[in-house]
C-alpha positions in Angstrom: 66.6 30.8 49.0 65.2 27.2 49.5 61.3 28.0 50.6 60.6 25.7 53.7 56.6 24.7 54.9 54.5 22.6 56.2 52.9 20.7 52.9 50.0 19.7 54.2 47.6 21.9 53.0 49.2 23.7 50.2 46.2 24.5 47.7 46.5 26.3 44.7 44.6 29.9 45.1 44.0 30.8 41.5 40.6 29.4 41.2 37.7 32.2 41.8 34.7 30.6 41.2 31.7 30.1 43.8 29.1 27.8 42.9 25.6 27.6 44.3 24.7 25.6 46.9 22.2 23.2 44.7 25.6 22.7 42.9 27.1 21.3 45.7 25.0 17.8 46.2 25.1 15.2 43.8 21.5 14.3 42.3 20.1 11.0 42.6 17.8 10.1 40.1 15.4 7.0 41.1 15.7 5.5 37.7 19.7 4.9 39.2 19.1 3.3 42.7 19.0 -0.4 41.4 22.8 0.2 40.0 23.6 2.0 43.2 22.8 -0.7 45.0 24.1 -3.3 42.9 27.6 -1.2 43.3 27.2 -0.9 47.6 26.5 -5.2 47.5 30.0 -5.2 45.4 31.5 -2.7 47.4 30.6 -4.6 51.0 29.4 -8.2 50.5 32.1 -10.0 48.2 35.6 -9.8 48.2 38.3 -9.8 45.4 37.9 -14.1 45.8 34.3 -13.6 44.4 31.8 -12.2 42.1 28.8 -12.1 40.5 27.4 -13.0 37.2 24.8 -10.8 36.3 23.0 -8.7 33.5 24.7 -5.6 31.8 22.1 -3.8 31.6 19.9 -4.3 34.4 22.3 -4.6 37.6 19.0 -5.6 39.8 19.4 -9.4 38.3 22.3 -11.0 39.5 22.3 -14.7 38.8 24.7 -16.1 40.8 27.8 -15.4 43.6 30.7 -17.6 42.7 34.5 -18.2 43.5 36.5 -16.2 41.3 37.5 -19.0 39.0 37.5 -18.9 35.0 36.3 -22.3 34.7 33.8 -22.2 36.9 32.8 -18.2 35.7 32.7 -20.0 32.3 31.0 -23.3 32.8 28.2 -21.3 34.7 27.6 -18.2 32.3 27.1 -21.4 29.7 24.3 -22.9 31.9 22.6 -19.4 32.3 22.8 -18.7 28.6 21.3 -21.9 27.8 18.2 -21.3 30.4 17.9 -17.8 29.2 17.4 -19.1 25.8 14.7 -21.5 26.8 12.8 -18.9 28.4 13.4 -16.9 25.2 11.4 -19.2 23.1 8.3 -18.6 25.5 8.6 -21.9 28.0 6.9 -21.1 30.6 6.1 -24.3 32.2 8.0 -27.7 33.0 11.1 -25.2 33.9 14.0 -26.7 35.6 14.7 -25.2 39.2 17.7 -23.3 37.6 15.1 -21.8 34.6 12.8 -20.9 37.4 15.3 -18.9 39.6 16.0 -17.2 36.2 12.8 -16.2 35.5 11.9 -15.0 38.6 14.3 -12.4 38.5 12.5 -10.6 35.8 9.4 -8.5 35.7 6.2 -11.1 34.9 5.8 -9.7 31.8 9.3 -9.8 30.0 9.6 -10.0 26.6 11.5 -13.0 25.0 13.4 -10.2 22.9 15.0 -9.2 26.2 15.4 -12.3 27.5 17.7 -12.9 24.1 19.3 -10.0 24.7 20.1 -10.8 28.2 22.0 -14.2 26.9 24.3 -12.1 25.3 25.0 -9.5 28.3 26.0 -12.0 31.3 28.5 -10.1 32.8 31.1 -11.1 35.5 31.7 -8.8 38.3 34.6 -9.2 40.4 34.4 -8.4 44.3 35.8 -5.1 46.2 35.1 -5.4 49.6 38.4 -6.0 51.0 40.0 -3.8 48.5 37.6 -1.2 49.6 38.6 -1.6 53.5 42.1 -1.2 52.0 41.5 2.2 50.1 39.4 3.7 53.2 42.6 2.9 55.2 44.7 4.6 52.9 42.8 7.3 52.2 43.4 8.8 55.8 46.9 9.8 54.3 45.1 12.1 51.7 41.5 13.0 52.7 41.9 16.2 54.4 44.5 17.3 51.8 41.8 16.6 49.0 38.6 17.7 51.0 40.6 21.1 51.6 41.2 21.6 47.9 37.6 20.9 47.2 36.4 22.9 49.9 38.6 26.1 48.6 37.4 25.7 44.7 33.6 25.2 46.2 32.8 21.6 44.4 31.0 19.2 45.8 32.6 17.4 48.5 31.2 13.7 47.7 34.2 14.4 44.7 36.5 13.4 47.3 35.6 9.7 46.8 36.1 9.3 43.6 39.7 7.4 43.9 37.6 4.9 45.5 36.1 4.0 42.2 39.9 5.1 39.8 41.8 3.0 42.2 41.3 2.2 45.5 43.4 5.6 46.8 46.5 3.4 45.4 49.2 6.2 44.0 51.0 3.6 42.4 48.2 2.3 40.1 48.0 1.4 36.3 45.7 0.4 34.5 45.7 -1.4 31.0 44.3 1.8 29.4 47.6 3.2 30.1 46.1 5.6 32.6 48.7 6.1 36.1 48.2 7.1 39.4 45.5 7.7 42.3 43.2 9.4 40.0 44.1 7.5 36.8 45.1 10.1 34.3 45.9 9.1 31.0 49.4 10.6 29.5 46.9 13.1 27.2 44.7 14.2 29.3 47.0 14.6 32.2 49.5 16.8 30.8 46.7 19.3 30.6 47.0 20.3 34.2 50.5 18.8 35.6 54.1 17.8 34.2 54.3 14.6 32.4 57.5 13.6 30.6 60.7 11.3 31.0 62.0 12.9 34.6 58.8 13.5 36.4 55.4 12.1 36.5 52.8 14.1 38.4 50.1 11.8 37.9 52.2 9.5 40.5 51.8 12.1 42.9 48.7 11.7 45.4 48.7 15.5 46.0 49.7 17.0 43.0 47.2 14.8 40.9 44.3 15.6 43.3 44.5 18.8 42.6 45.2 18.3 38.5 41.6 15.8 39.1 39.4 18.5 40.9 40.6 21.0 38.1 39.6 18.5 35.4 36.5 18.0 37.0 35.9 21.9 37.2 36.6 22.0 33.7 34.2 19.4 32.8 31.2 20.9 35.1 31.8 24.8 33.0 31.6 22.7 29.8 28.5 20.2 30.4 26.9 22.0 32.8 25.5 19.2 35.5 27.9 17.0 38.0 26.0 13.8 36.6 27.9 14.7 33.0 31.0 16.3 34.7 31.7 13.1 36.6 30.9 10.3 33.4 33.2 12.8 31.4 36.3 12.1 34.1 35.8 8.7 32.7 34.4 8.8 28.8 36.0 12.2 28.4 34.6 15.7 27.7 34.3 15.3 23.9 32.6 12.1 24.4 29.6 13.3 26.8 29.5 16.4 24.6 28.9 13.8 21.4 26.6 11.9 23.5 24.5 14.8 24.4 24.2 16.0 21.0 23.0 12.6 19.5 20.4 12.2 22.6 19.4 15.7 22.6 19.7 15.8 26.4 21.9 16.6 29.4 19.7 13.4 31.8 22.2 11.2 33.0 19.4 8.4 33.1 18.3 8.8 29.7 22.1 8.9 28.1 23.0 6.1 30.7 19.9 4.0 28.9 19.9 5.5 25.2 23.3 6.4 24.0 25.0 3.8 21.7 28.4 5.3 21.2 31.5 2.9 20.0 33.3 3.1 23.7 30.7 3.9 26.2 30.7 1.1 27.6 29.5 -0.7 31.0 32.6 1.5 33.0 31.2 4.6 31.8 27.9 4.2 31.9 28.4 3.0 35.4 31.1 5.5 36.7 28.7 8.1 38.4 26.6 5.5 39.6 29.7 3.8 41.2 30.6 7.3 43.1 27.2 7.8 44.5 27.3 3.8 45.8 30.9 4.9 47.5 29.6 7.9 49.0 26.9 5.6 50.4 29.4 3.2 51.8 31.6 5.4 53.1 29.1 7.3 55.0 27.8 3.7 56.7 31.5 2.6 56.7 31.5 1.2 60.4 28.5 -0.5 59.9 29.6 -2.2 56.9 33.2 -2.8 57.9 33.2 -2.1 61.6 36.0 -0.2 63.1 38.6 1.1 60.2 42.3 1.9 61.4 42.9 5.1 59.0 46.4 5.8 58.2 47.6 8.9 59.5 48.6 11.9 57.2 52.2 12.5 56.6 53.7 15.6 57.4 56.2 17.1 54.8 58.7 20.1 54.4 59.2 21.0 50.9 62.7 21.9 49.7 62.6 24.3 46.7 65.6 22.9 44.5 67.1 25.6 43.0 69.3 24.1 41.0 69.8 20.6 39.3 70.8 18.2 42.5 72.0 14.7 42.6 69.7 12.8 44.3 71.8 10.8 46.3 74.1 13.4 47.1 70.7 15.4 48.5 70.0 12.7 50.6 73.2 12.2 52.0 73.8 15.8 52.3 70.4 15.9 54.5 71.5 12.2 56.1 68.3 10.8 55.2 67.5 7.5 53.3 67.5 8.0 49.5 64.3 5.6 49.7 62.6 7.5 52.1 62.9 10.3 49.5 61.8 8.5 46.7 58.6 6.9 48.5 57.8 10.1 49.4 58.5 11.7 45.8 56.8 9.3 43.5 56.5 11.5 40.5 60.3 12.0 40.3 61.2 8.6 38.0 63.8 5.7 38.4 66.2 7.7 36.3 66.4 10.5 38.6 67.1 8.1 41.4 69.6 6.0 39.4 71.8 9.5 38.6 71.0 9.1 35.2 68.9 12.4 35.6 69.0 15.2 38.4 66.3 16.4 40.7 64.9 19.1 38.1 65.4 23.1 39.5 62.5 24.1 40.4 61.2 21.1 41.7 59.3 21.1 45.1 61.1 17.8 47.4 58.6 16.5 49.6 60.6 15.5 52.9 59.3 14.0 56.2 59.1 16.6 58.7 60.4 14.0 61.5 63.9 13.4 61.7 65.3 16.3 59.4 68.4 18.1 60.8 67.7 21.2 62.5 68.3 23.9 60.7 66.3 26.7 59.6 67.9 26.9 56.4 68.4 23.1 54.6 70.1 24.8 51.2 72.8 25.3 53.2 73.3 22.0 53.8 73.3 20.9 50.5 77.0 20.4 48.7 77.8 22.7 45.9 79.2 19.7 44.5 75.7 18.0 44.1 74.4 21.2 42.2 74.4 21.7 38.9 73.3 24.1 36.3 71.9 22.3 33.6 69.9 19.0 33.6 71.9 16.0 32.3 71.6 15.5 28.1 69.1 13.0 26.7 70.5 10.5 24.5 68.0 9.7 21.4 68.6 6.6 19.2 66.6 7.2 16.0 64.7 3.8 15.0 65.4 2.1 12.0 63.3 -0.1 9.5 62.9 -3.1 11.5 63.1 -2.2 14.8 60.9 -2.9 17.7 61.7 -1.9 21.4 63.2 -5.6 21.9 65.9 -4.7 19.2 66.4 -1.7 20.6 66.9 -3.2 24.4 69.0 -5.6 23.2 71.4 -3.5 21.3 71.8 -1.1 23.9 71.6 -3.8 26.9 68.8 -2.1 28.4 65.8 -3.6 29.5 62.9 -3.4 27.4 60.9 -1.8 31.2 63.8 1.0 31.0 63.2 1.6 27.3 59.0 2.0 28.3 59.4 3.9 31.2 61.5 6.5 29.6 59.2 7.1 26.4 56.0 6.6 28.2 55.3 3.6 25.9 53.6 0.3 26.3 55.3 -2.5 25.3 53.1 -3.3 22.6 53.7 0.0 20.8 54.6 0.2 17.5 58.3 1.8 16.5 58.5 3.6 13.6 61.6 4.3 11.4 62.7 7.8 12.3 61.2 7.6 15.8 63.4 9.2 18.3 64.0 6.8 21.5 65.4 8.1 24.5 67.9 5.8 25.8 69.5 5.6 29.6 71.9 8.3 30.1 74.2 5.5 32.1 74.3 2.8 29.7 77.8 1.3 30.0 77.7 0.9 25.9 77.3 4.0 25.1 79.5 5.6 27.8 82.7 3.3 27.0 82.2 4.6 23.1 81.6 8.1 23.6 84.8 10.0 23.2 86.8 10.4 26.4 86.5 14.3 26.4 82.9 13.7 27.9 81.6 16.4 30.7 78.9 16.2 33.1 76.9 18.5 33.4 78.9 22.0 34.3 78.8 22.6 38.2 76.1 25.2 39.4 77.2 28.6 38.7 79.6 27.9 35.8 78.2 28.3 32.5 81.3 29.1 30.3 80.7 26.2 28.5 77.5 26.3 27.5 76.8 25.2 23.8 73.3 25.4 21.8 74.1 23.1 19.3 71.3 20.6 19.3 74.0 17.6 18.8 77.0 19.2 20.8 76.1 19.9 24.5 78.8 20.8 27.1 81.3 18.8 24.9 79.6 15.7 24.3 80.0 14.2 21.3 78.1 11.8 19.2 81.0 9.2 18.4 80.6 5.8 18.7 83.0 2.8 17.5 80.7 1.5 14.8 83.1 -1.4 14.2 83.2 -3.0 17.9 79.6 -2.3 18.2 77.9 -2.4 15.2 75.8 0.5 16.1 75.1 3.2 13.4 76.7 6.5 14.9 73.8 8.3 12.8 71.0 6.8 14.4 72.4 8.6 17.9 71.3 12.2 18.9 72.4 13.8 22.2 70.6 16.8 23.0 70.2 19.0 26.2 66.9 18.9 28.0 64.3 21.6 26.3 64.1 24.7 27.7 61.3 27.5 27.5 61.1 31.2 27.8 59.6 32.1 31.8 57.5 34.6 30.6 53.8 35.1 29.3 53.0 32.8 26.6 54.9 33.6 22.8 52.2 35.0 20.6 53.2 32.6 18.5 52.3 29.6 20.2 48.6 31.3 20.0 48.1 29.5 16.3 46.9 33.2 15.3 44.5 34.2 17.4 44.7 37.6 17.1 43.3 37.4 13.8 40.4 34.1 14.0 37.3 36.5 14.4 38.7 38.7 11.4 40.1 37.0 8.7 40.5 39.0 5.8 40.8 38.0 2.5 44.8 38.1 2.7 45.1 35.4 5.1 43.4 32.8 3.1 47.0 31.9 1.6 49.1 33.4 4.7 48.6 29.9 7.0 49.6 26.6 5.5 47.9 23.4 7.4 50.0 20.6 8.6 50.6 18.1 5.3 48.6 14.4 6.4 49.1 11.5 4.8 46.6 9.3 4.8 48.5 5.9 5.1 45.1 3.0 5.1 41.5 3.9 4.6 38.7 1.3 4.5 35.5 3.5 3.4 33.0 1.2 4.7 34.2 1.1 8.2 33.3 4.2 9.7 33.0 4.2 13.1 30.5 6.3 15.4 33.4 9.0 16.2 33.5 9.4 12.0 36.7 8.2 11.7 38.0 5.2 9.8 39.1 2.2 12.5 41.9 1.5 10.2 43.2 4.8 9.1 46.8 5.8 10.2 48.0 9.4 10.1 51.6 10.3 8.8 52.6 13.7 9.8 54.6 15.2 6.5 58.1 15.9 7.7 58.1 13.6 10.7 58.1 9.8 11.4 55.0 9.5 13.8 52.4 7.6 13.2 48.8 8.6 15.0 46.1 5.8 15.2 42.9 7.0 15.4 42.4 6.0 19.0 45.3 7.9 19.6 43.7 10.6 17.9 40.6 10.4 19.6 42.5 10.1 23.3 44.1 13.5 22.4 40.8 15.1 21.2 38.8 13.5 24.8 38.8 17.0 26.6 38.4 18.9 23.6 34.4 19.9 23.4 34.6 21.2 20.1 32.3 19.7 17.5 34.3 18.4 14.5 31.5 16.4 13.3 30.0 17.3 9.2 26.5 17.7 8.8 23.9 16.4 6.5 24.2 19.2 4.1 28.0 19.1 4.1 28.3 22.0 6.1 31.1 22.0 9.4 31.3 24.6 12.5 33.9 27.0 12.5 36.3 26.4 15.3 38.9 28.5 17.0 42.2 28.5 15.1 40.9 27.6 11.8 41.0 29.4 8.7 39.9 29.2 5.1 43.5 28.3 4.1 43.2 25.1 6.6 40.0 24.1 4.7 41.3 24.2 1.6 44.6 22.5 2.3 42.0 19.5 4.2 40.1 19.9 0.9 42.5 20.0 -1.8 41.0 23.0 -3.5 41.5 26.6 -3.4 40.4 29.1 -0.4 38.5 30.8 -3.8 36.5 27.7 -4.1 35.1 27.7 -0.5 34.6 31.4 -0.8 32.5 31.3 -4.2 30.5 27.7 -2.9 29.6 30.1 0.4 28.9 33.7 -1.8 31.2 35.0 0.4 33.6 38.1 -0.7 37.1 38.7 0.3 35.5 41.4 2.4 33.7 38.9 4.2 34.6 37.5 7.7 35.1 33.6 9.0 33.6 33.8 11.7 34.2 31.4 14.7 31.2 29.3 15.5 29.6 30.1 11.5 28.4 27.4 9.6 30.6 27.1 6.5 29.6 24.6 3.4 32.2 22.6 1.9 32.9 20.3 -1.3 33.8 16.8 -0.9 35.0 16.2 -4.5 38.4 15.6 -4.0 38.4 14.0 -0.8 36.4 11.7 1.4 34.2 13.5 4.1 36.2 10.9 6.8 39.5 11.9 5.6 38.5 15.5 5.7 37.4 15.0 9.7 40.8 13.3 10.5 43.1 15.7 9.2 40.9 18.5 10.8 40.9 16.4 14.1 44.6 15.9 13.7 45.7 19.3 13.1 43.4 20.2 16.3 45.5 17.3 18.5 48.7 18.2 17.2 48.3 21.6 18.1 47.3 21.0 21.6 49.5 18.2 22.5 52.4 21.0 21.5 50.8 23.6 23.8 50.6 21.3 26.9 54.0 20.2 26.6 55.1 23.7 27.5 52.1 25.0 29.6 49.8 23.4 32.5 46.1 24.6 33.5 46.4 25.8 37.5 43.0 27.0 37.7 40.7 29.6 36.1 38.9 32.8 36.7 35.5 34.1 36.2 35.5 37.4 34.7 32.9 39.6 33.9 32.8 41.7 30.7 33.0 45.2 30.5 32.3 47.9 28.1 34.6 48.2 25.2 36.4 44.7 26.5 38.2 42.8 23.4 37.9 38.8 24.7 41.1 38.2 22.4 43.4 40.4 23.9 42.3 39.9 27.4 42.9 36.0 26.8 46.3 36.5 25.1 47.6 39.7 27.1 46.0 39.2 30.4 45.5 35.1 31.2 48.4 34.2 28.2 45.9 32.0 26.8 44.9 30.8 23.2 41.9 31.2 22.0 41.0 27.9 21.3 41.8 26.6 24.6 39.0 29.9 26.2 36.3 28.3 23.5 36.8 25.2 25.3 35.9 26.4 28.8 33.4 28.4 27.5 32.0 26.0 24.5 28.3 27.2 25.3 29.0 30.5 24.5 29.0 32.4 21.0 31.9 34.3 21.1 30.3 36.9 17.9 27.6 37.6 20.2 28.9 38.7 24.1 27.0 40.9 26.0 28.3 43.4 28.8 27.5 41.6 32.3 28.2 38.0 30.8 30.8 35.7 32.8 33.8 34.6 30.6 35.7 31.4 32.3 39.8 32.1 31.9 42.1 29.4 32.5 45.3 30.3 34.2 48.3 28.7 33.1 51.7 27.7 34.1 54.9 27.4 32.6 56.4 23.5 32.9 59.3 24.1 34.3 62.2 22.0 32.5 
């Protein structure tokens, strides 16, 4: 049966949480007013052909407004820098006109040291007024939908303006940091709430990603407790803001903005909350700034539920709808769906413009059975060899680098490691000519007689290639079917031993073997503020994946857990960790850890408790890197299969077992529950206390 309904206000009902009225208004500390005024000027006074040269710390100090020309900007910056250094030497008389103007921007008692620092912090800010107007116009398509999500979740309505900061309401926006879509999700963070793979990238759907953004902000607030921090964490990550709170000892946003010196807490992170406050002010007074705004109308959609895998072109023809129109209205479906090398996934809800559709109460009956399939078209993987890069692989298979980067969700600059699987387009002519002639398309819908489970030979597909004519190593080609997941409650094997995390007996010390990790390179003198070496790359033993420290930190950006090592060599035990993990990462016996902590075999390892460690055989940096890698891989693997669709606030009752409730009722691993309840001591839960449980949904492929 097809599902047919108007799409405009489809909102998840999975959130059951009511915030108080005080939490629905964003705080506006007076200390932030000057920064807010700066951003109001950026959004309303200057366009993208012009900009400001200003002080990066004190945004009330604007030196000049210039045309956006690199040479002009650089020359003017050098002039300002030279004049600041003159003033920093204490000169206050016989000044040039420019030096007088600069000095008058500063308080009369400005210190010379501050002027020296200012000379090193002259920043260029491009104007945004024309872009803001375009964002206002585009926002008409989505604003009512976004507002309804926010109202349903009882969140601050001001959050609806965040796309102005992120993308100017452009659903196709891409950033240099590999963030995508109107809400600018990175891949790792986005996978918590959306399906992101080589067929579907829901970051590009402005409606799905809007709900995901509110789920993320709701999560941030649950963890951090204030909206200024939750909003800043949207840019800097919950992990980073949690670290900022620990290091500054405060949740005050102004103090964190001014005092926190985290490695990646730069200008964008410090100003993210301020920019949203400025956006809200500009939106409230848009007509006074810009005159009449021509807001775009919200389109009306009908959703078609794909009850099978469907060929996109055939689907469009059967409905007498332009393929280009369906493509534009379903941006989450990637290009391989539209060129026919992949099918519209089963279970996907295809948005169709209500106007122009055939008059039928049963759209599914209009789809020809020849366009329906029971399985997805198989993936073709190339196993990278020594010396390969994307350009070499692209040339080898006569495809574009752009195609490979899209299919594999890579940046063009990404390193390719020997042994890494690289997806190839299914319609590749070179492969098609050399595959056996008995290659079959996916079985027609309803016919599953030819189903095979072998990873290399599915539906009669072989991986034989004419080596002599094409000089391609056949051992490097794998043809596999798209992964399948059981559509049921989360298998407990995925929950990483949560049934014993709070009660690890002496028999469990050797039951679990931690991931074996090799430190490829480590320079002990180059430790950054995240406790990791900038030069370390991590190789998971048994695979060829090389993980950079930046990737590792990004993978844990939504994890508020404290993985640091205290000055007295103790750590805080986190969910899913056992003594055998620690012994593996330290290269010592679990018994040695028990002796060091005066623990008997009857003593339990408790989540949240302190554990003293011995770093005789590994450095603290190596241990912390291995530990974070373990949690990173566990979480990434989990969110490839499941996504968060909402939350439920549960009141603890007598005789409740939180672990059993998490698994049996909400199908949630305990490590994820502890992330949502980061400030709760799970060993001292009381009756009547509220616990937040994430509501999960299977990623249907």
